[in-house]
Amino acid sequence: TSFVFNLGAGAFQRSTLRRAVGRGDDEAIGREWLRWVYAGGRKLPGLVTRRAAELAMYRRDGVR
């Protein structure tokens, strides 16, 4: 929920990540999740850390 809130529902709805989640494609989910680390056209180290933690939580909790 916080991931979608931070991205914006529209951006998530149109994303390749949402389609990968819908397919249950774990490899694509990981690859796509970690692409959402840019703000203002710059890669932010804090977002890299946050997305890695969110992906680990997603996988650990078995959210599918």
Steps between C-alpha positions, in 0.01 A plus 500: 500500500771751590686414179196586287430810710856625444493429125146614442217264412498606134871436453470159664190410297689565176822331615673189379536411869121474541479270200781281639320477835180401320686221318679387816834535318740518796808568288334793323354630827847529652646661189217750460467584870861611520459736203288743706798681657493832315361837604542811292698297248764404756568163658468547875695273736221522756250366247738218405510395866125544546404300189732214598338488844148516349579218257639286783183565702281416201680171449524410869131559563405294198286777360381371166 
